[in-house]
Coordinates of C-alpha atoms in Angstrom, one line a residue:
M13 CA -49.2 -112.0 -12.7
S14 CA -50.3 -113.5 -15.9
K15 CA -48.5 -112.5 -19.1
E16 CA -49.7 -115.4 -21.3
N17 CA -52.4 -114.8 -23.6
V18 CA -53.4 -111.7 -22.3
E19 CA -56.3 -109.8 -24.1
F20 CA -57.6 -106.6 -23.5
V21 CA -61.1 -105.7 -23.6
P22 CA -62.6 -102.5 -25.7
G23 CA -62.9 -99.7 -23.1
E24 CA -61.2 -101.1 -20.1
T25 CA -58.4 -99.0 -18.3
I26 CA -55.0 -100.4 -18.5
Y27 CA -51.6 -98.8 -17.4
L28 CA -48.7 -98.2 -19.7
R29 CA -45.4 -98.6 -17.5
H30 CA -42.2 -97.6 -18.7
A31 CA -39.3 -99.7 -16.9
Q32 CA -35.8 -98.7 -16.0
R33 CA -33.7 -101.3 -14.8
Q34 CA -36.3 -102.9 -13.2
Q35 CA -37.8 -100.1 -11.6
V36 CA -41.1 -98.1 -12.7
G37 CA -40.4 -94.9 -14.6
L38 CA -43.6 -93.9 -15.6
V39 CA -47.1 -95.1 -14.9
F40 CA -49.8 -93.7 -17.5
P41 CA -53.6 -94.8 -17.5
M42 CA -55.2 -95.3 -21.0
R43 CA -58.2 -96.5 -22.2
V44 CA -58.6 -99.6 -24.8
V45 CA -59.7 -98.8 -28.2
E46 CA -58.9 -102.2 -29.6
E47 CA -56.7 -105.3 -29.7
R48 CA -55.8 -106.6 -32.7
G49 CA -53.9 -109.7 -33.4
D50 CA -51.0 -107.6 -34.2
A51 CA -51.4 -104.4 -32.3
V52 CA -53.1 -102.7 -29.3
V53 CA -54.4 -99.2 -29.8
L54 CA -55.1 -97.2 -26.6
W55 CA -56.3 -93.8 -26.0
A56 CA -56.1 -90.7 -23.4
P57 CA -57.8 -87.7 -23.6
A58 CA -55.9 -84.1 -22.9
G59 CA -56.1 -83.3 -18.9
T60 CA -55.1 -87.1 -18.1
R61 CA -53.3 -87.6 -15.2
G62 CA -50.1 -90.0 -15.1
W63 CA -46.9 -90.3 -13.0
H64 CA -43.2 -90.0 -13.5
S65 CA -40.9 -91.7 -10.9
N66 CA -38.7 -88.9 -9.3
M67 CA -36.0 -88.8 -6.6
P68 CA -37.2 -88.7 -3.0
D69 CA -36.0 -84.8 -2.9
G70 CA -38.1 -83.8 -5.8
R71 CA -35.3 -83.8 -8.5
T72 CA -36.5 -85.1 -11.8
M73 CA -34.6 -87.3 -14.3
G74 CA -33.1 -84.3 -16.2
Q75 CA -32.0 -82.8 -12.9
T76 CA -30.2 -85.9 -11.6
P77 CA -27.1 -87.7 -12.9
L78 CA -27.8 -91.0 -14.4
P79 CA -25.7 -93.1 -12.0
E80 CA -27.3 -91.6 -9.1
W81 CA -30.7 -92.0 -10.8
S82 CA -30.6 -95.4 -11.5
A83 CA -29.1 -96.6 -7.9
A84 CA -32.0 -94.4 -6.0
S85 CA -35.5 -96.0 -4.8
R86 CA -37.8 -93.2 -6.7
V87 CA -41.2 -92.0 -5.7
P88 CA -44.0 -91.2 -8.2
A89 CA -44.9 -87.7 -9.0
P90 CA -48.1 -86.9 -10.9
H91 CA -48.3 -84.9 -13.9
A92 CA -51.1 -84.4 -16.7
I93 CA -51.0 -84.2 -20.6
D94 CA -52.2 -81.2 -22.4
H95 CA -53.1 -82.9 -25.5
G96 CA -55.0 -85.9 -26.5
V97 CA -53.2 -89.1 -27.4
L98 CA -53.8 -92.4 -29.2
N99 CA -51.1 -95.3 -29.1
W100 CA -50.7 -97.6 -31.6
H101 CA -48.4 -100.5 -30.0
P102 CA -47.7 -103.3 -32.8
R103 CA -46.5 -106.7 -31.2
G104 CA -42.9 -107.6 -31.6
R105 CA -41.6 -104.2 -33.1
D106 CA -39.1 -101.8 -31.2
Y107 CA -41.4 -98.7 -31.4
S108 CA -45.0 -97.3 -30.7
I109 CA -46.7 -94.6 -33.0
R110 CA -48.5 -91.8 -31.0
W111 CA -51.0 -89.4 -32.5
F112 CA -51.4 -86.1 -30.7
Y113 CA -54.5 -84.4 -30.8
R114 CA -55.3 -80.8 -29.3
P115 CA -58.0 -80.5 -26.9
D116 CA -60.5 -79.5 -29.7
G117 CA -59.5 -82.9 -31.3
T118 CA -57.6 -81.7 -34.4
F119 CA -54.8 -83.9 -34.9
Y120 CA -51.3 -81.9 -34.9
R121 CA -48.4 -84.7 -35.0
W122 CA -47.3 -88.3 -35.0
Y123 CA -44.4 -89.4 -32.7
A124 CA -42.5 -92.5 -32.5
N125 CA -41.6 -93.8 -29.3
L126 CA -38.4 -96.0 -29.8
E127 CA -38.8 -98.6 -27.2
A128 CA -38.8 -102.4 -26.6
P129 CA -41.7 -104.7 -28.0
L130 CA -44.7 -104.5 -25.6
V131 CA -45.5 -107.2 -22.8
L132 CA -49.0 -107.5 -21.7
W133 CA -49.9 -108.5 -18.4
R134 CA -52.9 -108.9 -16.0
D135 CA -52.9 -109.3 -12.4
G136 CA -56.2 -109.7 -10.4
G137 CA -58.6 -106.4 -11.3
M138 CA -55.4 -104.7 -12.8
A139 CA -54.2 -104.5 -16.4
G140 CA -51.2 -103.1 -18.1
L141 CA -48.4 -102.7 -21.0
D142 CA -44.8 -102.7 -19.7
T143 CA -42.2 -101.7 -22.0
V144 CA -38.4 -100.1 -22.1
D145 CA -38.4 -96.5 -23.4
W146 CA -35.0 -96.2 -25.5
D147 CA -35.1 -92.1 -25.3
L148 CA -34.3 -91.7 -28.7
D149 CA -37.8 -90.6 -30.6
V150 CA -38.8 -89.4 -34.2
V151 CA -41.2 -86.6 -34.5
I152 CA -43.5 -86.4 -37.6
E153 CA -45.3 -83.4 -38.6
P154 CA -48.7 -83.9 -40.5
D155 CA -47.0 -82.9 -43.7
R156 CA -44.5 -85.8 -43.0
R157 CA -41.4 -83.8 -42.1
W158 CA -39.8 -85.8 -39.6
A159 CA -36.8 -85.0 -37.0
W160 CA -34.9 -87.3 -34.8
K161 CA -35.7 -86.2 -30.8
D162 CA -33.0 -86.1 -28.0
E163 CA -30.0 -87.7 -30.1
E164 CA -27.8 -85.8 -27.6
L165 CA -29.5 -87.1 -24.7
F166 CA -29.3 -90.7 -26.2
A167 CA -25.7 -90.5 -26.8
E168 CA -24.7 -89.1 -23.4
R169 CA -26.5 -91.8 -21.5
L170 CA -24.8 -94.7 -23.7
T171 CA -21.7 -93.7 -21.9
M172 CA -22.6 -94.8 -19.0
P173 CA -23.7 -98.6 -19.5
E174 CA -23.4 -99.2 -16.0
A175 CA -26.4 -96.9 -15.2
Y176 CA -28.5 -97.1 -18.4
W177 CA -31.1 -99.2 -19.5
V178 CA -30.3 -99.5 -23.2
D179 CA -27.3 -101.3 -24.4
D180 CA -28.0 -101.7 -28.4
E181 CA -27.9 -98.6 -30.0
D182 CA -27.6 -100.4 -33.3
R183 CA -31.2 -101.8 -32.5
V184 CA -32.6 -98.3 -31.3
R185 CA -31.3 -96.5 -34.8
R186 CA -32.4 -99.4 -36.7
A187 CA -35.9 -99.0 -35.3
G188 CA -35.9 -95.5 -36.0
K189 CA -35.1 -95.9 -39.7
E190 CA -37.8 -98.1 -39.8
V191 CA -40.0 -95.7 -39.0
I192 CA -38.7 -93.2 -41.3
E193 CA -39.1 -95.3 -44.3
L194 CA -42.8 -95.9 -43.5
V195 CA -43.3 -91.9 -42.8
E196 CA -41.4 -91.4 -46.2
A197 CA -43.5 -93.8 -48.0
G198 CA -46.5 -92.6 -46.8
A199 CA -47.7 -95.9 -45.8
F200 CA -49.7 -97.1 -42.4
P201 CA -49.6 -95.8 -40.0
F202 CA -48.5 -92.4 -41.5
D203 CA -51.3 -92.8 -44.4
G204 CA -53.9 -90.5 -42.4
T205 CA -55.4 -93.2 -40.6
W206 CA -56.9 -92.6 -37.3
C207 CA -56.1 -88.7 -37.9
D208 CA -59.7 -88.0 -37.6
F209 CA -60.3 -90.5 -34.5
R210 CA -62.7 -89.6 -31.7
P211 CA -63.3 -91.4 -28.5
D212 CA -66.5 -93.0 -27.5
P213 CA -68.5 -90.3 -25.6
A214 CA -69.8 -93.2 -23.4
W215 CA -66.2 -93.5 -21.8
P216 CA -66.0 -92.3 -18.3
P217 CA -63.1 -90.3 -17.3
L218 CA -59.8 -92.2 -16.3
S219 CA -59.0 -92.1 -12.7
P220 CA -56.8 -89.4 -11.6
E221 CA -55.8 -91.5 -8.7
L222 CA -52.4 -93.4 -8.4
P223 CA -53.5 -97.0 -8.5
V224 CA -52.9 -99.8 -5.9
G225 CA -50.4 -102.1 -7.2
W226 CA -48.6 -99.4 -9.5
D227 CA -45.1 -100.7 -8.5
R228 CA -45.6 -104.3 -9.0
P229 CA -42.7 -106.1 -10.5
V230 CA -42.1 -104.9 -14.0
V231 CA -42.6 -107.8 -16.6
A232 CA -39.1 -108.6 -18.3
V233 CA -38.9 -106.9 -21.7
A234 CA -36.3 -107.5 -24.4

């Protein structure tokens, strides 16, 4: 697997994966919109199918004690999104920003996903972006009202460091505060950029099938 000087091609399918203590917690196909020197932009339309990892007995993460969850070998369970999503993944930052669109293409919300800096990889005919989702997020309305999301969940999981994949609360909160400063300033990416985004109509639908190799080892992330 190569992770050195990886480049994505506009229009190709890549797989966003969230790592949880070296297991894959999420696999989600996305279309590459563009790769800049400082960021990668990805798209998935409403109805796109991805996969969360669940317990073998079908329990979700929210239904399972965290120590049991982290110790178990989990299995992929399909889910589909009911909105379009455009992801901006800046290199070296502790977050990504998502634009949410209704099925008719109307923008309705930003979502700041606090996470480890992206790592791009390519392995044969498959390519992807690995990160670690830090659970605490910031939701931003079109008028730039914002709110923290999942604060109680984040605080609870921090009390179980032997089972959790987040070990630096201050770093996570700093990332959120950096986003909030941009929101309150009305600065990019909260300045209206991409709110009228429309995907290339020539792009084919993303595959609804779990790809072979989805569980290849996750790329180490900070």
